[in-house]
Tab-separated table of C-alpha atoms in Angstrom:
chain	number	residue	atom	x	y	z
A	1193	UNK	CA	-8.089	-2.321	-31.521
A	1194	UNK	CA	-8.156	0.973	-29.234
A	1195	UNK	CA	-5.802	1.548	-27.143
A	1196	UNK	CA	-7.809	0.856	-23.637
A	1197	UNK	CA	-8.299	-2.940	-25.120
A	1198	UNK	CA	-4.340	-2.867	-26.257
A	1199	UNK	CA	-3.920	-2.050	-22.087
A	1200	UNK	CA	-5.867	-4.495	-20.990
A	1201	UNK	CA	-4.958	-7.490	-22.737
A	1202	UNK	CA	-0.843	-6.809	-23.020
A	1203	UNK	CA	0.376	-4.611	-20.285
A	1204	UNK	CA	-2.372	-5.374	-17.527
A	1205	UNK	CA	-1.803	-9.405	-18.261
A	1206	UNK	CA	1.529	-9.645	-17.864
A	1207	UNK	CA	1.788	-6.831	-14.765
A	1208	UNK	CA	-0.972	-9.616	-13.187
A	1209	UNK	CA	1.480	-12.343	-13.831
A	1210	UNK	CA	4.475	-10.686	-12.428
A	1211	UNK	CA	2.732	-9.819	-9.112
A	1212	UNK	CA	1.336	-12.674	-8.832
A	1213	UNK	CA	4.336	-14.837	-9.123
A	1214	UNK	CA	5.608	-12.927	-6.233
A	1215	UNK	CA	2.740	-13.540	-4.093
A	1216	UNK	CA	0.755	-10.452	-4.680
A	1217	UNK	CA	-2.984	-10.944	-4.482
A	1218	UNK	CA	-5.887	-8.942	-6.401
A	1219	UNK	CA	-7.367	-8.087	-9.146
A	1220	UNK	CA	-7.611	-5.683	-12.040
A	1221	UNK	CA	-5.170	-3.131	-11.180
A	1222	UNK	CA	-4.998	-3.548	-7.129
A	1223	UNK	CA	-2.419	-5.790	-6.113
A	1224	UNK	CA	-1.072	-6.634	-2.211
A	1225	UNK	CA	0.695	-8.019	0.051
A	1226	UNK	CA	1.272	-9.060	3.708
A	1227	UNK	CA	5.159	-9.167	5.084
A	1228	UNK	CA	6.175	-11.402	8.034
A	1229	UNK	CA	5.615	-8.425	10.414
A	1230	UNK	CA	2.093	-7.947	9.137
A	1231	UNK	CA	3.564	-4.813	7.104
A	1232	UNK	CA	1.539	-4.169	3.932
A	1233	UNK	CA	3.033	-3.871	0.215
A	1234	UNK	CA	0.989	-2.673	-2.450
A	1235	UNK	CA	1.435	-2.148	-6.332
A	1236	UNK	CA	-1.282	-0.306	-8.627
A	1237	UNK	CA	-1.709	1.238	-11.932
A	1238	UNK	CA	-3.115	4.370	-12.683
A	1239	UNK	CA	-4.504	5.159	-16.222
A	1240	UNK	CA	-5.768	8.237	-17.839
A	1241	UNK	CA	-7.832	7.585	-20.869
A	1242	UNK	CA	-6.552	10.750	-23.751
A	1243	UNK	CA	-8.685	8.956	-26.684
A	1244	UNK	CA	-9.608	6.269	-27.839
A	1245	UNK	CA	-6.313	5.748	-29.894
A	1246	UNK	CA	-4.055	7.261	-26.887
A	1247	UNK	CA	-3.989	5.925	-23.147
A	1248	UNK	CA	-1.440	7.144	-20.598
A	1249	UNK	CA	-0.734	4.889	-17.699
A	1250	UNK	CA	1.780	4.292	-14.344
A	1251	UNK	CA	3.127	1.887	-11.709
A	1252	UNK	CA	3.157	3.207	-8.489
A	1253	UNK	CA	4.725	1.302	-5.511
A	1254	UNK	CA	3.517	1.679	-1.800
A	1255	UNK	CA	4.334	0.097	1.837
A	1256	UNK	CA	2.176	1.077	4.552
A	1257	UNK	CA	2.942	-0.073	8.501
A	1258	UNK	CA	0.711	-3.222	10.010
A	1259	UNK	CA	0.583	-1.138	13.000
A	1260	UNK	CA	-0.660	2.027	12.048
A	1261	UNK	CA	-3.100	-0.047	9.450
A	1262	UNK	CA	-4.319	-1.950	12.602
A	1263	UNK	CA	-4.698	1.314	15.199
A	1264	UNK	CA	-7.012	2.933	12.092
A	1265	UNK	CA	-9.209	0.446	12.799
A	1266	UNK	CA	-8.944	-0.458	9.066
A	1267	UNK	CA	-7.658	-4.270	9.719
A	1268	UNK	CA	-10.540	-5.481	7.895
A	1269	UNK	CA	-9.657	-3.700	4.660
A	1270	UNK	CA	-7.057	-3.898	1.976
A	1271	UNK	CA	-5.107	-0.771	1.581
A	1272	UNK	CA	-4.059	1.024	-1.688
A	1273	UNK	CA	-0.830	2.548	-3.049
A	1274	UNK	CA	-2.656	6.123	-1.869
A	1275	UNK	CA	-2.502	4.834	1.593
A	1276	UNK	CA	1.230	4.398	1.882
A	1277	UNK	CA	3.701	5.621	3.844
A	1278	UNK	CA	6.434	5.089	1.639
A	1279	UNK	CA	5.146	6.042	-1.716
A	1280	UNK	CA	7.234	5.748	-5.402
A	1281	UNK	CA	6.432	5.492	-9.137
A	1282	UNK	CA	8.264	3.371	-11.406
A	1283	UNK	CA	9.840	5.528	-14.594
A	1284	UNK	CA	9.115	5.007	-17.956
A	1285	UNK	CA	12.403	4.478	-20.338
A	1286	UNK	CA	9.911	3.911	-23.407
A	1287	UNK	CA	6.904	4.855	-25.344
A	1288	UNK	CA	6.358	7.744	-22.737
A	1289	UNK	CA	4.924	11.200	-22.395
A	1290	UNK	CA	4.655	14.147	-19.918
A	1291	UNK	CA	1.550	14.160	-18.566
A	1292	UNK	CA	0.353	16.606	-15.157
A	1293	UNK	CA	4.304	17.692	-15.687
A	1294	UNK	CA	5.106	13.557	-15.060
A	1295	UNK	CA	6.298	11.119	-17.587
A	1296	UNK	CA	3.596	8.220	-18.379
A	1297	UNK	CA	3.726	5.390	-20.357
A	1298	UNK	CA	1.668	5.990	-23.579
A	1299	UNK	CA	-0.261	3.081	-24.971
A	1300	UNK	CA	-1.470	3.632	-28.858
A	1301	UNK	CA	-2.234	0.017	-30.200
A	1302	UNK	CA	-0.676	-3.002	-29.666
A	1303	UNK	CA	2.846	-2.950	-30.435
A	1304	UNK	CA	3.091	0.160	-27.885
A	1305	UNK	CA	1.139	-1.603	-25.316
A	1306	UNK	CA	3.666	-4.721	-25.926
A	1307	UNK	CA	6.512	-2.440	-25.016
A	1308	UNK	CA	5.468	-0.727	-22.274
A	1309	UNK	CA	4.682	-3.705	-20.709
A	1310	UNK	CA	7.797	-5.126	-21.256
A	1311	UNK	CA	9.609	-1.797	-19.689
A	1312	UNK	CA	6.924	-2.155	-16.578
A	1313	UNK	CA	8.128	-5.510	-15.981
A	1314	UNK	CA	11.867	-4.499	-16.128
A	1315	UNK	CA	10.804	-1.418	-13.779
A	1316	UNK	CA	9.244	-3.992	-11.144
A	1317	UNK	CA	12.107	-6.765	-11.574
A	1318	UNK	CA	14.825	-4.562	-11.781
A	1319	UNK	CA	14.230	-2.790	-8.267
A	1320	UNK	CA	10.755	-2.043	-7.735
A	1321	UNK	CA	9.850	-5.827	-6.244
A	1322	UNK	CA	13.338	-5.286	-4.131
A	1323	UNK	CA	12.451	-1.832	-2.632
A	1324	UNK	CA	8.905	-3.112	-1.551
A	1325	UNK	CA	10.809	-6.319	-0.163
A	1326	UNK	CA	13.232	-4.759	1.679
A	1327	UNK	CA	10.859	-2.677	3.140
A	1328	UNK	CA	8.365	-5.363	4.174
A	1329	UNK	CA	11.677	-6.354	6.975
A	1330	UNK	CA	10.548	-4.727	9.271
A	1331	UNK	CA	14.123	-3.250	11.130
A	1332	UNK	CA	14.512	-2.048	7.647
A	1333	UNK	CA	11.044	-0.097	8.032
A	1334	UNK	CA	11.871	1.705	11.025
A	1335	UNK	CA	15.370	2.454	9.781
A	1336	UNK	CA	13.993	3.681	6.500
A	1337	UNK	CA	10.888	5.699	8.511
A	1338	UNK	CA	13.539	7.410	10.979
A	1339	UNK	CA	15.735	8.448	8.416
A	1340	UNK	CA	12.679	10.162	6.932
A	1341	UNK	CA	13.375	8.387	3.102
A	1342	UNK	CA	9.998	8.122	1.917
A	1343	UNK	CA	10.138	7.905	-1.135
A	1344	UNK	CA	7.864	10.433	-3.523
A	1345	UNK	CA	6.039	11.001	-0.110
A	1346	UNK	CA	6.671	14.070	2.290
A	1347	UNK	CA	5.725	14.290	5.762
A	1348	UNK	CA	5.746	15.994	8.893
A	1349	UNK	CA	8.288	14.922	11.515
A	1350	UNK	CA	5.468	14.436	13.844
A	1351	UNK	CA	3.678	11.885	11.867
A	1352	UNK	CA	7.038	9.833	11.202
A	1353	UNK	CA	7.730	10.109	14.877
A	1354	UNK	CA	4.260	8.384	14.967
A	1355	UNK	CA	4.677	5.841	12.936
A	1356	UNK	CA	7.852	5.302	14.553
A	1357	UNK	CA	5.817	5.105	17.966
A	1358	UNK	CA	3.601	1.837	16.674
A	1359	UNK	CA	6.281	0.536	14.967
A	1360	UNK	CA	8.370	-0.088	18.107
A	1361	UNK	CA	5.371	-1.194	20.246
A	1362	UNK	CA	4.651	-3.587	17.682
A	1363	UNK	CA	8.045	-5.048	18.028
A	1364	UNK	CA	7.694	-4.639	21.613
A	1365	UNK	CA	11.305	-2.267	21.870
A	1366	UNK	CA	10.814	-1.043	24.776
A	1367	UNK	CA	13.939	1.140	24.948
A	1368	UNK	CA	13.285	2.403	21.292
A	1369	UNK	CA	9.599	3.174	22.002
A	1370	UNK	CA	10.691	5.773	25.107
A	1371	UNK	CA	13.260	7.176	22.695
A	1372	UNK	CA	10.115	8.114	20.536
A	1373	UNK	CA	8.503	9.563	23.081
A	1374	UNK	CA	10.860	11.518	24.126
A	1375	UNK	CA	10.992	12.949	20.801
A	1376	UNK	CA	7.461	13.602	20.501
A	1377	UNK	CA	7.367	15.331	24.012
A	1378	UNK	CA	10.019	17.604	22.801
A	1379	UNK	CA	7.988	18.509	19.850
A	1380	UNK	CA	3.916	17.429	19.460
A	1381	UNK	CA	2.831	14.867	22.246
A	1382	UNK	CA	0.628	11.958	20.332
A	1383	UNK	CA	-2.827	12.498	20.766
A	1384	UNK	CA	-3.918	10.489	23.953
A	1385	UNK	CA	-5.394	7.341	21.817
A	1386	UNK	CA	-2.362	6.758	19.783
A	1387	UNK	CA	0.080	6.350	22.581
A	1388	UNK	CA	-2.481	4.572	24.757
A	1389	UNK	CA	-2.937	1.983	21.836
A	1390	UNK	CA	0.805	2.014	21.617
A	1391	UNK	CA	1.310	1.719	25.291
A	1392	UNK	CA	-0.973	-1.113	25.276
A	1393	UNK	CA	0.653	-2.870	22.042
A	1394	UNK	CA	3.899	-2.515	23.363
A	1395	UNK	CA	2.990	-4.384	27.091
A	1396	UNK	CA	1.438	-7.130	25.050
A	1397	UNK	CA	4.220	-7.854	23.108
A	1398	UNK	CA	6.181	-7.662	25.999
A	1399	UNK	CA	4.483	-9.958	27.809
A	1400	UNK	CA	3.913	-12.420	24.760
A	1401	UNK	CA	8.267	-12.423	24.553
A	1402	UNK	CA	8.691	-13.007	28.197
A	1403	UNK	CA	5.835	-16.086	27.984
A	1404	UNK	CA	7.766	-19.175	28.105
A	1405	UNK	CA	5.550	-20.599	25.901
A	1406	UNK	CA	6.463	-17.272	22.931
């Protein structure tokens, strides 16, 4: 058995299962899902094929903003872990290797592939499901986004302050969405379609809350 068909039928079954069971949909190594905000979580592996006896893999962890998902114009489409804000990678404790200065799991037949999968599935139920939970709340999203903790991810203040921008129209926070742009005005004003798509999100949600029928 090589180690690519060692992958597949150990560690990429039982990752399936797991996700699944906690409402994840895809398929092969794509999984996602939809919070009660309309925030997106997503879970992937990544694989690197060495040989045909040696296969180095990871679990990476993602949570991208409804809003910002929705403004792209991308609504139609499923995002990936590349797409996320909030960005991490589950750490091997066994059968691992550095690879590109990281540390991957390394599959070599089966018994290998039987224990990473084991240690992916400790990974994901021993805090990776949680931290993608816990960021699908959404007043734990904005918290998280303002402090800046994005996990493996690095970026500019301006494009937090962004996100931070849809995020409050979205909830229709009117007092935190001038905050934000009195932030941004201080240091890079949104570009004119972002804040009139925000401007426009956050009247609607307004006006949905103070519908007597909302």
């Amino acid at each position: 058995m090589s180690a690519l068909e060692a992958y597949h039928d150990d560690v990429r079954v039982r990752v399936a299962r797991a996700v699944r069971a906690r409402g994840y949909v895809g398929h092969s190594e794509d999984w996602h899902v939809v919070g009660a905000s309309g925030d997106h979580g997503m879970i992937s592996t990544q694989r690197n094929r060495l040989s045909d006896d040696r296969l180095v893999f990871r679990v990476h962890l993602a949570v991208t903003p409804g809003p910002w998902w929705e403004y792209l114009g991308w609504s139609d489409l499923t995002p990936r872990t590349t797409h996320g804000l909030w960005r991490q990678t589950l750490t091997p404790t066994t059968d691992h290797v550095e690879h590109r200065g990281e540390r991957w799991w390394l599959v070599h037949d089966r018994d290998s592939a039987r224990r990473c999968g084991v240690d992916v599935l400790r990974g994901l139920t021993g805090g990776g499901f949680d931290q993608v939970g816990r960021l699908l709340h959404r007043p734990t999203l904005i918290r998280t986004v303002r402090r800046g903790d994005l996990g493996r991810r690095r970026a500019f203040r301006h494009v937090l302050l962004t996100e931070l921008l849809l995020l409050h129209a979205d909830e229709g926070d009117a007092l935190g969405f001038a905050r934000v742009v009195a932030e941004l005005d201080k240091d890079l004003p949104p570009s004119g379609p972002v804040l009139a798509w925000a401007e426009e999100r956050l009247q609607l949600r307004t006006r949905t809350r103070a519908s007597p029928e909302a």
